[in-house]
CSV table of C-alpha atoms in Angstrom, one decimal:
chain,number,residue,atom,x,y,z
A,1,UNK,CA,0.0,0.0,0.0
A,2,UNK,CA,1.4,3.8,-0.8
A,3,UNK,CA,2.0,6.0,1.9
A,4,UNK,CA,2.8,9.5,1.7
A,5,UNK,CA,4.8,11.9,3.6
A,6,UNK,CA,5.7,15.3,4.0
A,7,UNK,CA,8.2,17.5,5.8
A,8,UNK,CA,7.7,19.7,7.4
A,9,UNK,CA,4.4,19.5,8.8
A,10,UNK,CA,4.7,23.3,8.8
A,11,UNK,CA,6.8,25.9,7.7
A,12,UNK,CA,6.9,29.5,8.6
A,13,UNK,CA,9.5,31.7,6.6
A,14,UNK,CA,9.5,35.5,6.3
A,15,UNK,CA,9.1,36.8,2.7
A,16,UNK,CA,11.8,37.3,0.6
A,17,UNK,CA,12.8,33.4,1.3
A,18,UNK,CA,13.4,30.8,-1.1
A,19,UNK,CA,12.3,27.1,0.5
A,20,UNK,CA,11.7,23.7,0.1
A,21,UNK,CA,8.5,21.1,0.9
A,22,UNK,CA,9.7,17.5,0.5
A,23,UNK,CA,7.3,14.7,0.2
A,24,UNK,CA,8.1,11.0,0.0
A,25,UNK,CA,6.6,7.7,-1.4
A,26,UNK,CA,7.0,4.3,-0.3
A,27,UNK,CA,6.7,2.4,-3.3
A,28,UNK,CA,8.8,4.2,-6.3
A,29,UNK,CA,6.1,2.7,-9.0
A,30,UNK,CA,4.0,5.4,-9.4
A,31,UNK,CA,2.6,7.0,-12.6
A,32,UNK,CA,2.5,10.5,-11.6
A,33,UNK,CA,3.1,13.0,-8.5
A,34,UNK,CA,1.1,15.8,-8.2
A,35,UNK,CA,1.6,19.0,-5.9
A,36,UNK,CA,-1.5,20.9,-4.7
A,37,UNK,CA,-2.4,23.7,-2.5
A,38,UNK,CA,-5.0,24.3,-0.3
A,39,UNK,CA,-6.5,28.0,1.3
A,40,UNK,CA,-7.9,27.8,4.5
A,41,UNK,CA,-11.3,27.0,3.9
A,42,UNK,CA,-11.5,25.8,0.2
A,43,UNK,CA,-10.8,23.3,-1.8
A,44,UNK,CA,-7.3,21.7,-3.7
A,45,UNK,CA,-6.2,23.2,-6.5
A,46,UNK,CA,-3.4,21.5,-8.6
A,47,UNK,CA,-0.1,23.6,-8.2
A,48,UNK,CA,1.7,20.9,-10.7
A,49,UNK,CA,2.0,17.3,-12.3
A,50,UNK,CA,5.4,15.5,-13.0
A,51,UNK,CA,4.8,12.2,-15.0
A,52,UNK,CA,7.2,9.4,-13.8
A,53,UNK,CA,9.4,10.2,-16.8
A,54,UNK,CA,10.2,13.2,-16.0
A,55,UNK,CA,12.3,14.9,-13.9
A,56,UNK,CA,11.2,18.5,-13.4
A,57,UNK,CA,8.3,20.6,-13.7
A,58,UNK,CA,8.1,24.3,-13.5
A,59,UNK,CA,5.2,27.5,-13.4
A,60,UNK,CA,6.6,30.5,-12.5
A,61,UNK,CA,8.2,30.8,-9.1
A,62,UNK,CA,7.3,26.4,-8.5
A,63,UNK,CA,9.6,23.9,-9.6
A,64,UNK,CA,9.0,20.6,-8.7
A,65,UNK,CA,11.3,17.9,-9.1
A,66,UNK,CA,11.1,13.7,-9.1
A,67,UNK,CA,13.4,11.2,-8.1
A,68,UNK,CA,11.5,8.1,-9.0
A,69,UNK,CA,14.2,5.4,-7.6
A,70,UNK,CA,14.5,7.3,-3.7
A,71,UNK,CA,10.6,7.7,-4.0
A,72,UNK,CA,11.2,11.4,-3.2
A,73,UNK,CA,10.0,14.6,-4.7
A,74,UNK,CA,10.6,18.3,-3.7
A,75,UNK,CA,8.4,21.4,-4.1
A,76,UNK,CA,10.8,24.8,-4.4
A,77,UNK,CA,9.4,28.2,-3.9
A,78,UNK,CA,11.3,31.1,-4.7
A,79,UNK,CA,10.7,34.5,-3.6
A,80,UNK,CA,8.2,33.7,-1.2
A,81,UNK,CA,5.4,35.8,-0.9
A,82,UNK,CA,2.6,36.3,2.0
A,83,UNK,CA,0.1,34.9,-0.7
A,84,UNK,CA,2.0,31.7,-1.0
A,85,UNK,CA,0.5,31.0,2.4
A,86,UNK,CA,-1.4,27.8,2.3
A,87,UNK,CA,-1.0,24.2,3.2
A,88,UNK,CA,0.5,22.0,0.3
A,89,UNK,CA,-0.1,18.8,-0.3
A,90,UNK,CA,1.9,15.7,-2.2
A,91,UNK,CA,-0.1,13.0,-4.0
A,92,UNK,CA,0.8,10.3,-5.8
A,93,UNK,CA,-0.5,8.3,-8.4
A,94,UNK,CA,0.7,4.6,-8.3
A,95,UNK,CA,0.9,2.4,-11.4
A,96,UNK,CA,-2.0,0.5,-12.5
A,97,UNK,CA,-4.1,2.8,-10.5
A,98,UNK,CA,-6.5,5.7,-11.3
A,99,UNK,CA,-6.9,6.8,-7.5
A,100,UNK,CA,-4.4,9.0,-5.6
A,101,UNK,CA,-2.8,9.1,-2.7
A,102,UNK,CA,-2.4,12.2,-0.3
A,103,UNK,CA,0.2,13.3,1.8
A,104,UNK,CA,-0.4,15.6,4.9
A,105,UNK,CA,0.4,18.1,3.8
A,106,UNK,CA,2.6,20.9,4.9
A,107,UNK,CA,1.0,24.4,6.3
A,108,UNK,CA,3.1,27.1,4.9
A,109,UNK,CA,2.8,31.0,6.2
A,110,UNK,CA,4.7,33.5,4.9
A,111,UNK,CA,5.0,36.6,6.9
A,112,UNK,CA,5.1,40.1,5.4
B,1,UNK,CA,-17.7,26.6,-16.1
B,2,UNK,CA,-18.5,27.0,-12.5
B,3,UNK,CA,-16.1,24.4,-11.2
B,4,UNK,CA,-17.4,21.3,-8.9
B,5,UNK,CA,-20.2,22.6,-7.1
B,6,UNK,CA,-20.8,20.5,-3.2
B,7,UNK,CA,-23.8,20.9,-1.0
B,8,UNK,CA,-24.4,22.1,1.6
B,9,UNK,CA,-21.1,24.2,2.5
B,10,UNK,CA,-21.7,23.6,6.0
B,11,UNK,CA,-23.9,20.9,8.0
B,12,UNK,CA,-24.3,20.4,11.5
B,13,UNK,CA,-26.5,17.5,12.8
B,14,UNK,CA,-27.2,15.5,15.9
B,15,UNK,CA,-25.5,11.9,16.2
B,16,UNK,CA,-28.1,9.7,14.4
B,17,UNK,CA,-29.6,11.6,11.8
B,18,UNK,CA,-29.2,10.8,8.4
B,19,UNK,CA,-27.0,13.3,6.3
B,20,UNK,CA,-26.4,13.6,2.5
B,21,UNK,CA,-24.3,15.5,1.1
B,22,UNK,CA,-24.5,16.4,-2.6
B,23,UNK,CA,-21.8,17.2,-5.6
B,24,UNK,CA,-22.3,18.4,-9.4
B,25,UNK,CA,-19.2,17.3,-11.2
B,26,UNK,CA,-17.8,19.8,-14.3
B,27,UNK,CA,-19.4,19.0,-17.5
B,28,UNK,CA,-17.6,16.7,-19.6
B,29,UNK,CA,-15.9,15.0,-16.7
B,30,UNK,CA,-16.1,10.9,-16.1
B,31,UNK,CA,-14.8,10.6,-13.4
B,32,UNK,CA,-15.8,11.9,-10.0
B,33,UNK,CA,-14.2,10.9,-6.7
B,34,UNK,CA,-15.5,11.5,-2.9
B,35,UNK,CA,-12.6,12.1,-0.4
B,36,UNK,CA,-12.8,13.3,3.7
B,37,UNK,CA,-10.4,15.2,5.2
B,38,UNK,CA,-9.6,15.5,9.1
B,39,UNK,CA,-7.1,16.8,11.0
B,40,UNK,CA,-5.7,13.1,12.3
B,41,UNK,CA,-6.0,11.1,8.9
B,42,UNK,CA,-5.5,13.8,6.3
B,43,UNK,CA,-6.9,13.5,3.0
B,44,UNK,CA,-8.6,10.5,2.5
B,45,UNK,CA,-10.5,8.7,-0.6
B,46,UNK,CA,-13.8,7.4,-0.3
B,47,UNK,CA,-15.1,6.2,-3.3
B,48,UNK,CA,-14.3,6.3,-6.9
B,49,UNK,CA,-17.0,6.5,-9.7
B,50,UNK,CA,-16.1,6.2,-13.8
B,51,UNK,CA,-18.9,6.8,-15.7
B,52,UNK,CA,-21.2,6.7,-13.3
B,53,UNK,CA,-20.2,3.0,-12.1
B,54,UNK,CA,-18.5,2.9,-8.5
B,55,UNK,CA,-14.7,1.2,-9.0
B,56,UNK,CA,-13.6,1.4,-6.0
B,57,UNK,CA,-15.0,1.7,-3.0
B,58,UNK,CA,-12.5,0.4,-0.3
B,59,UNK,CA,-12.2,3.7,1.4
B,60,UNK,CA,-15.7,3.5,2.2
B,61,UNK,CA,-15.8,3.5,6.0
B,62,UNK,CA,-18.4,1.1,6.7
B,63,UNK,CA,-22.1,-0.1,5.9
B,64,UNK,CA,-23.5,3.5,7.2
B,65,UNK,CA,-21.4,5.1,4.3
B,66,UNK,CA,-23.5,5.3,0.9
B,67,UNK,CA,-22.8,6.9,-2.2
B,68,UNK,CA,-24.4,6.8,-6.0
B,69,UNK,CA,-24.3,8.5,-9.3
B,70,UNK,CA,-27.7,8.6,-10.8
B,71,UNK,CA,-26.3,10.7,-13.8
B,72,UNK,CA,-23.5,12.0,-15.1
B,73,UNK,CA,-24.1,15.4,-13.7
B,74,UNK,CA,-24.6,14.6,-9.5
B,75,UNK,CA,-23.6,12.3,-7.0
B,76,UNK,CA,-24.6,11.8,-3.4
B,77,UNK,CA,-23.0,10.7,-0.7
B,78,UNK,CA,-25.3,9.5,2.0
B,79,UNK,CA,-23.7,8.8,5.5
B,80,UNK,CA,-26.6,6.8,8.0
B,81,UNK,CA,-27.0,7.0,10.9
B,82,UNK,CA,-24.1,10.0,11.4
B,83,UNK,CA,-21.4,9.3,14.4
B,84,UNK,CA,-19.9,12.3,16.0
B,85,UNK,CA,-16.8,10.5,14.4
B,86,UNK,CA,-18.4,11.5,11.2
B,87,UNK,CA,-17.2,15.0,11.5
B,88,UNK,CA,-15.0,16.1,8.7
B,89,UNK,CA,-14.7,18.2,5.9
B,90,UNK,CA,-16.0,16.1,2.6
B,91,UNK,CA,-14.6,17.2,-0.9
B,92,UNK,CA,-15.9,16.4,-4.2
B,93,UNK,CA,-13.6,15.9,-7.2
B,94,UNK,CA,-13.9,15.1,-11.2
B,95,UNK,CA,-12.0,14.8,-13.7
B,96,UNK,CA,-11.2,13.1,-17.3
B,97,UNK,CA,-10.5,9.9,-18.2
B,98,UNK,CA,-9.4,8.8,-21.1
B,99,UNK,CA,-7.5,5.9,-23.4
B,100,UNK,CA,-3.9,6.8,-24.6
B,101,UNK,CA,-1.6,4.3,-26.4
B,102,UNK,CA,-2.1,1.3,-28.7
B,103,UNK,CA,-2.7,-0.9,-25.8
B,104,UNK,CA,-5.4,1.2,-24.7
B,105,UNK,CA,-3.9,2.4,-21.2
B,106,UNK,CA,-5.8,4.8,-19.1
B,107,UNK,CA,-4.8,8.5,-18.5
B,108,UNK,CA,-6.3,11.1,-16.3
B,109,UNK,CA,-6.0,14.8,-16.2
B,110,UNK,CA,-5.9,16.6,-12.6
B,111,UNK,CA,-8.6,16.3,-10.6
B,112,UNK,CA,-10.7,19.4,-10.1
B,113,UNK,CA,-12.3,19.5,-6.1
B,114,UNK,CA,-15.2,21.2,-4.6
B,115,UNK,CA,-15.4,23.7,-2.1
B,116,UNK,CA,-16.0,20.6,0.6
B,117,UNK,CA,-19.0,20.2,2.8
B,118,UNK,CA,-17.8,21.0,6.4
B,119,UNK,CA,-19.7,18.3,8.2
B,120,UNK,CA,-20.1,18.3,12.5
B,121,UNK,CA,-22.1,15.8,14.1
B,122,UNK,CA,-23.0,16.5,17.8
């Protein structure tokens, strides 16, 4: 069975800040990873997709990178910004399956 | 489009009343999945419906847990009688499925969620 998990739980960071969420999977044969965030309140919205033969994604200030074999992946911010704050959550997509599987999640706050 | 529309946004109910909790999935979408989301277990999914047919329901807490897809265009998701352990937030999500490849392998484009239902049983 996959399990997800994320470090840190929470993060808080004053703006200005480049940082890194890290998520990790237990069984490295996955399809996809997904990042999402989450506002207080509201639903998930997807942040951004790496397929598992890929190595990098990126949309503005997000880059997310894969590393299939160490089951690990790694959200980077840059520039963080008060409206970055949000929790962020991993989830992975395992091979043969068309369900995924959360992480936590990491609360981030980014203070002005 | 207006996105995956849930309701009620909010529902508080006594332990042992029935509660359902009802989701429009975007237009064009096959897929439609029901997840709950608390504090101590994080995101969790529920069920899983593909063309309005449940695949998987294994995340389905137990015989007081209920969902269906009459038509393509709303589910329900029926919890009774309702626990105080019920209480959670429940979000609604859709998406496209599709074939790729020669071998006809299923793909799926991102999920889209729901506002959630913010569900407290007394």
């Amino acid at each position: 069975k996959q399990e997800v998990t994320q470090i840190p739980a929470a993060l808080s960071v004053p703006e200005g800040e480049n940082l890194v969420l890290n998520c990790s999977f237990t069984d490295s044969a996955i399809y996809n990873l997904q990042w999402f965030r989450q506002d207080p309140g509201k639903g998930l919205t997807s942040l951004l997709l790496i397929q598992s033969s890929q190595r990098e994604q990126t949309s503005g200030r997000l880059n997310a990178s894969l590393d299939k074999s160490s089951g690990r992946s790694t959200l980077y911010i840059a520039a963080s910004q008060p409206g970055d704050s949000a929790t962020y959550l991993c989830a992975v997509r395992s091979s043969g399956y068309s369900t995924l599987t959360f992480g936590k999640g990491t609360m981030l706050l980014v203070s002005p | 489009d207006a996105g995956v529309i849930q309701s009620p946004r909010h529902e508080v109910t006594e332990m042992g009343q029935e509660v359902t909790l009802r989701c429009k999935p975007i237009s064009g979408h096959n897929s439609l999945f029901w997840y709950r989301q608390t504090m101590m277990r994080g995101l969790e999914l529920l069920i899983y419906f593909n063309n309005n047919v449940p695949i998987d329901d294994s995340g389905m807490p137990e015989d007081r847990f209920s969902a269906k897809m009459p038509n393509a265009s709303f589910s329900t998701l029926k919890i009774q009688p309702s626990e105080p352990r019920d209480s959670a937030v429940y979000f609604c999500a859709s998406s496209l499925q599709f074939r790729t490849g020669g071998f006809g392998g299923l793909d799926q484009e991102t999920q889209y969620f729901g506002p959630g239902t913010r569900l407290l049983v007394l």
